[in-house]
Amino acid sequence: MAEERFQVTRSKVNDFALKLANVNGTGSSSANNLLMRAIFRMGVPVSGKNLFPSNIQGLPTWYEIRVNKYGHVSRAREYDLMVAMNGQTYARDVAEVTSGGFTMYDSSWPLDRDLIREDVTYLGVPLAEMCNDEFKGPRERILMKNIACAGALVAMLGIDMEVIAQLLTEQFAGKEKLRESNQRALRLGHDYATSHFDYPLPCRIESMDATRGSILIDGNTAAALGCVYAGATVAAWYPITPSTSLMDAFAKYCAKFRRDPETGRNNYLVLQAEDELAAIGMVLGASWAGARAFTSTSGPGISLMQELLGMGYYAEIPAVIFDVQRVGPSTGMPTRVQQADILTCAYASHGDTKHVLLFPAHPAECFEMAPHAFDLAERFQTPVFVLSDLDIGMNDWVSPALEWDDSYVPDRGRVLDAGELRELEVFHRYEPADAESVAARTLPGVSELGAYFTRGSGHTIEGAYTEYPEEYQAVLDRLSRKHTAVAEHIPAPIVDDRAQAPLGIVTLGSCELAVLEAIELLGKREIAADYMRVRGFPFGAAVRAFLDAHDTIIVVEQNRDGQLRTLLTLETPVSKEKLRSVLAYGGYPLSAEDVVDGVTKIVEA
Amino acid sequence: MPSIVKPVVTHPGLDRNALGLTIRDYEGGMSTLCAGCGHDSVTAAITHALWESDTPPHMIAKLSGIGCSAKTAAYFARGAHGFNGCHGRMPPIATGASAANRDLLCIGISGDGDSLSIGLGHLAHLVRRNVRMVYVIENNGVYGLTKGQFSASADVGSTTKRGEANHLQPIDPIFLGLSVGATFLARGFSGDKRQLVPIFRAAMAHRGLSVIDVISPCVTFNDHEGSTKSYLFTRQHDVQMTVTDFVPPAEEISATIPTEGVVSIPMHDGATLRFRSVPDGYDPTDRLAVMEHLMSARGRGEIVTGLLYIDEQSSDLHELGNTTEAPLTQVPYEKLCPGSAALAGVGFR
Ligand SMILES: Cc1ncc(C[n+]2csc(CCOP(=O)(O)OP(=O)(O)O)c2C)c(N)n1
Ligand code: SF4
Ligand SMILES: [Mg+2]
């Protein structure tokens, strides 16, 4: 019977998706990583998305792997192979298998008859039974069950056993016993599969050469490295998913690169604050004193930082804030993804405030945008937000190897030293402003001639307290001009208008892969669309030109209210009627199908 | 209301410190507080201590939150940078400034509302981190700037001008400090500059955070009969637990005649703290003993003043962080950037 089904299924070599359903806290992640890395090593474009619960042990967790020889590795909505190892979610999981697909399960226990689908092939592997016979101790048995399962998958997916052996050797260097038990568990699963099933499956891997020169890296690690390379010396934070690994990585790389070899002393200081109010306060204090300082957080932290963010804006103090977005409002779903902090960051704090935002789409951009964020923050003396998200930040992505230009010189902005101050007749904090409406600042500890009183209360261009309308407005109006001037320093949008279509699709951040794939799929349905991915705010001329050049614009983003669309209508002259929305905000990374469905509905309406 | 610039008139006869500066050089803008406000006297004591300490004005950083008290950061050391932050948020801002430039003499000016109500959490954590700075609480038992509501330091039974009594227990920053590991705790009275100046001098020389709670009456909202933070009440109940002299490193300690019962504590920079008078059995380095003394004094209804507790042995923020000796702001970029070659080992290949 299985034989028959194999023939009706089209070949899915290097073009399929599989999902592993597990219980968290049972060590499934190392098996997941092993598979992902092996596919990457075989040169095939791949993505791995970890859908994990906000919990330490016992709740459902999934790992989705999508393999696509064309590089379309945004999230798949249906799976050719389901590895159903979690009884709690079994029914839901099996329902997500494509017709003609496969389900692998642990046949140590009988399958619930009611859950058997006629159009799906079941591959039973007695994982628990085999591991109980082979390994001692409950913990090892559970861990090795995951590895044995990976072994069966290696066989069924045609993954090269030598690649796997090499990965184990690397992973367990110096831990021979562990390597050996892992290898043994892999073999168990592998040999069972090869002796019981027709292998490999139609969905399988064949070596390619598409990942040469690439690396696997997550966005938080890349962003942290970007901060190290940017020369950040003070970092302050309060732990919150999904941003925690950013600061962990920063501390790790600083320990490696920032310890003075001669003195053994640290050229950095990481402050774990008591809350996010303190974290942003520390960043402002450090930046005010002349350090490059940053914080990393997520939505709830941004909410807490509001008051001081306004102070940073009004008193013109640099700050870099990484917001690794998760699902809101409130605590929301801490381990799920959204892009729903766009508006709250753009206008963070009471009063007339407007901030600078950068929107990285993948880990390499997290790395590049980090120094850019510091440059902008110091040049324009203002807080700058880097709006990453959980999908970018915490999942491993196939990324071009990170590159650094050794000729980079940090843009520290206009800061007067003691000599320059002596040349001046008098120093005033907020005048004279340059062509970009920025006035020079001074740092404490340099010269009495540069002393001034930084305040969030009403101030004159000299920096003195005021309650007179004209004096207050002079400063506030310059801040508005300054914000406008930032636009031309924001990375230009990524535009593909080769279709020269009247329809333009606009998106941002981690939507990129899904949208690009969707545009291809839409093309096959005779729906042509141009593409623009905005990379920051305030919006520059190129963004306005794209909006101008298209009759209909569909904004694709991951939030309920169309926040990017709102920002575009508020901050560009585009007419509101031209802008439509395709939204996905359930918390899973965006799929091309979500976009195709949404766009089709609008176009065909 | 524009800010008022104070005319600088230097009298030729004024004393000069080691930098050749007079007390005028450590003054700031004209105070806009109510005439007789205790905060202005605290400003005067800080100004004096800074002048005595020979600190170059540009090496001072003045930080404050919001309140009448917070404004006073503008009224001294015009040659220093100031940071008038948000209500209750000065501790983290000061922590950041000190993290970035450890050579700055950070002076934090706060109020009882700023420190003990809205900013209590930050203060506790500032203490735990032992950030090297001087932290002054100008304590008047009310929110002066918002017109006289009770703050968290108001005593039980103390009344407002209209006669309403406070029923909530006060938060005492000295007890708080003792319980979360403070390394320098003192209480003063704005009306006693002679006591305050040496305390501020010692605070500036301290290895770590020094918290100085200064009873500083609000003449407009909390100086009436029934208030326990009035000038009169404070004078009547002030008990000087300790009397201290600050002896700078350069001065010979032997020159001052040793007295019976004097405790001398060497400070990390070579200065000496001399406890000229302490009660029997009072050891200012013994946390538990200090706590007991203060507890029983509280039972007697005394307002205990003086330098109450000191620990010169504990590491400060930078020592704990093993940060480099030079301020982080002065580490050249070349030392901070690992360079392109280091990326070879980054990511999974
Ligand atoms: C977030 C916030 N809430 C409320 C206020 C209003 N406010 C200004 S000063 C102050 C109280 C100040 O009291 P305290 O710190 O004791 O200083 P004092 O004026 O008594 O010297 C309050 C509540 C504010 N500035 N910010
Ligand atoms: S209201 Fe009170 S605290 Fe404020 S300035 Fe007047 S006397 Fe001082
Ligand atoms: Mg007060």
Short mmCIF file of N, CA, C and O in Angstrom, two decimals, chain A residues 297 302 321-325 338-346 356-361 366 369 384-390 392 508-510 535 537 563 567:
data_model
loop_
_atom_site.label_atom_id
_atom_site.label_comp_id
_atom_site.label_asym_id
_atom_site.label_seq_id
_atom_site.Cartn_x
_atom_site.Cartn_y
_atom_site.Cartn_z
N THR A 297 15.21 44.62 24.48
CA THR A 297 13.98 44.34 25.20
C THR A 297 12.91 43.86 24.24
O THR A 297 13.19 43.58 23.07
N ILE A 302 9.31 48.04 26.30
CA ILE A 302 9.12 49.31 25.60
C ILE A 302 8.06 50.14 26.33
O ILE A 302 8.21 51.34 26.52
N ILE A 321 18.00 51.09 21.09
CA ILE A 321 17.08 50.15 21.72
C ILE A 321 16.76 49.05 20.73
O ILE A 321 16.21 49.32 19.66
N PHE A 322 17.10 47.83 21.06
CA PHE A 322 16.67 46.70 20.24
C PHE A 322 15.35 46.19 20.80
O PHE A 322 15.29 45.78 21.95
N ASP A 323 14.33 46.24 19.98
CA ASP A 323 13.05 45.68 20.40
C ASP A 323 12.84 44.40 19.58
O ASP A 323 12.55 44.46 18.40
N VAL A 324 13.01 43.27 20.23
CA VAL A 324 12.78 41.99 19.57
C VAL A 324 11.31 41.68 19.82
O VAL A 324 10.93 41.23 20.90
N GLN A 325 10.49 41.97 18.80
CA GLN A 325 9.04 41.99 19.02
C GLN A 325 8.44 40.60 19.21
O GLN A 325 8.85 39.63 18.59
N GLN A 338 5.20 38.78 16.29
CA GLN A 338 4.38 39.82 15.68
C GLN A 338 5.28 41.00 15.34
O GLN A 338 6.41 41.08 15.81
N GLN A 339 4.71 41.91 14.54
CA GLN A 339 5.39 43.19 14.29
C GLN A 339 4.43 44.28 14.78
O GLN A 339 3.98 45.09 13.99
N ALA A 340 4.15 44.28 16.03
CA ALA A 340 3.07 45.12 16.53
C ALA A 340 3.54 46.25 17.44
O ALA A 340 2.75 46.89 18.11
N ASP A 341 4.85 46.52 17.44
CA ASP A 341 5.36 47.64 18.25
C ASP A 341 5.75 48.83 17.38
O ASP A 341 6.44 49.74 17.83
N ILE A 342 5.34 48.80 16.11
CA ILE A 342 5.80 49.84 15.18
C ILE A 342 5.34 51.22 15.63
O ILE A 342 6.14 52.15 15.77
N LEU A 343 4.05 51.34 15.89
CA LEU A 343 3.53 52.67 16.24
C LEU A 343 3.97 53.10 17.64
O LEU A 343 4.32 54.26 17.85
N THR A 344 3.96 52.15 18.57
CA THR A 344 4.34 52.55 19.93
C THR A 344 5.79 53.01 19.97
O THR A 344 6.15 53.90 20.74
N CYS A 345 6.63 52.43 19.13
CA CYS A 345 8.02 52.89 19.09
C CYS A 345 8.15 54.20 18.32
O CYS A 345 8.90 55.09 18.72
N ALA A 346 7.43 54.32 17.22
CA ALA A 346 7.55 55.53 16.41
C ALA A 346 7.18 56.77 17.22
O ALA A 346 7.79 57.83 17.05
N VAL A 356 13.28 57.40 15.62
CA VAL A 356 13.92 56.82 14.43
C VAL A 356 13.86 55.32 14.58
O VAL A 356 14.20 54.76 15.63
N LEU A 357 13.38 54.63 13.54
CA LEU A 357 13.24 53.17 13.59
C LEU A 357 14.02 52.53 12.45
O LEU A 357 14.06 53.06 11.34
N LEU A 358 14.60 51.38 12.73
CA LEU A 358 15.22 50.56 11.68
C LEU A 358 14.52 49.20 11.70
O LEU A 358 14.19 48.68 12.76
N PHE A 359 14.32 48.64 10.50
CA PHE A 359 13.59 47.37 10.39
C PHE A 359 14.46 46.29 9.74
O PHE A 359 14.40 46.12 8.53
N PRO A 360 15.25 45.57 10.49
CA PRO A 360 16.03 44.49 9.86
C PRO A 360 15.10 43.34 9.44
O PRO A 360 14.06 43.12 10.06
N ALA A 361 15.51 42.64 8.37
CA ALA A 361 14.68 41.54 7.86
C ALA A 361 15.29 40.17 8.16
O ALA A 361 14.62 39.16 8.02
N CYS A 366 20.53 42.53 10.96
CA CYS A 366 20.66 42.87 12.39
C CYS A 366 22.09 43.29 12.67
O CYS A 366 22.34 44.26 13.40
N MET A 369 22.77 46.71 10.84
CA MET A 369 22.00 47.86 11.34
C MET A 369 22.43 48.27 12.74
O MET A 369 22.12 49.39 13.17
N VAL A 384 17.28 55.59 18.98
CA VAL A 384 17.03 54.87 17.73
C VAL A 384 16.61 53.44 18.09
O VAL A 384 17.27 52.78 18.88
N PHE A 385 15.51 53.01 17.48
CA PHE A 385 15.00 51.66 17.75
C PHE A 385 15.35 50.73 16.60
O PHE A 385 15.16 51.08 15.44
N VAL A 386 15.80 49.54 16.92
CA VAL A 386 15.96 48.51 15.91
C VAL A 386 14.85 47.49 16.17
O VAL A 386 14.86 46.80 17.19
N LEU A 387 13.89 47.44 15.24
CA LEU A 387 12.73 46.58 15.46
C LEU A 387 12.92 45.22 14.80
O LEU A 387 12.54 45.01 13.65
N SER A 388 13.52 44.34 15.54
CA SER A 388 13.66 42.96 15.08
C SER A 388 12.42 42.21 15.56
O SER A 388 11.46 42.82 16.04
N ASP A 389 12.40 40.91 15.43
CA ASP A 389 11.29 40.15 16.00
C ASP A 389 11.74 38.76 16.41
O ASP A 389 12.89 38.38 16.17
N LEU A 390 10.84 38.02 17.01
CA LEU A 390 11.19 36.70 17.55
C LEU A 390 11.68 35.74 16.46
O LEU A 390 12.62 34.98 16.68
N ILE A 392 13.18 36.45 13.58
CA ILE A 392 14.55 36.81 13.18
C ILE A 392 15.52 36.55 14.33
O ILE A 392 16.60 36.01 14.16
N LEU A 508 7.79 44.85 5.49
CA LEU A 508 8.95 45.18 6.31
C LEU A 508 9.43 43.94 7.06
O LEU A 508 8.69 42.96 7.22
N GLY A 509 10.67 43.99 7.48
CA GLY A 509 11.23 43.00 8.40
C GLY A 509 11.09 41.57 7.93
O GLY A 509 11.25 41.26 6.74
N SER A 510 10.74 40.71 8.86
CA SER A 510 10.78 39.27 8.59
C SER A 510 9.70 38.79 7.63
O SER A 510 9.64 37.60 7.34
N ARG A 535 12.94 49.95 5.18
CA ARG A 535 13.96 49.52 6.14
C ARG A 535 14.12 50.47 7.32
O ARG A 535 15.03 50.30 8.13
N PHE A 537 12.33 54.27 9.51
CA PHE A 537 11.48 55.44 9.63
C PHE A 537 12.32 56.54 10.26
O PHE A 537 13.08 56.24 11.19
N GLN A 563 -0.20 48.57 11.25
CA GLN A 563 0.56 49.68 11.83
C GLN A 563 1.50 50.35 10.84
O GLN A 563 1.66 51.58 10.87
N LEU A 567 1.35 54.21 9.65
CA LEU A 567 2.52 55.10 9.69
C LEU A 567 2.76 55.74 8.32
O LEU A 567 3.09 56.92 8.23
#
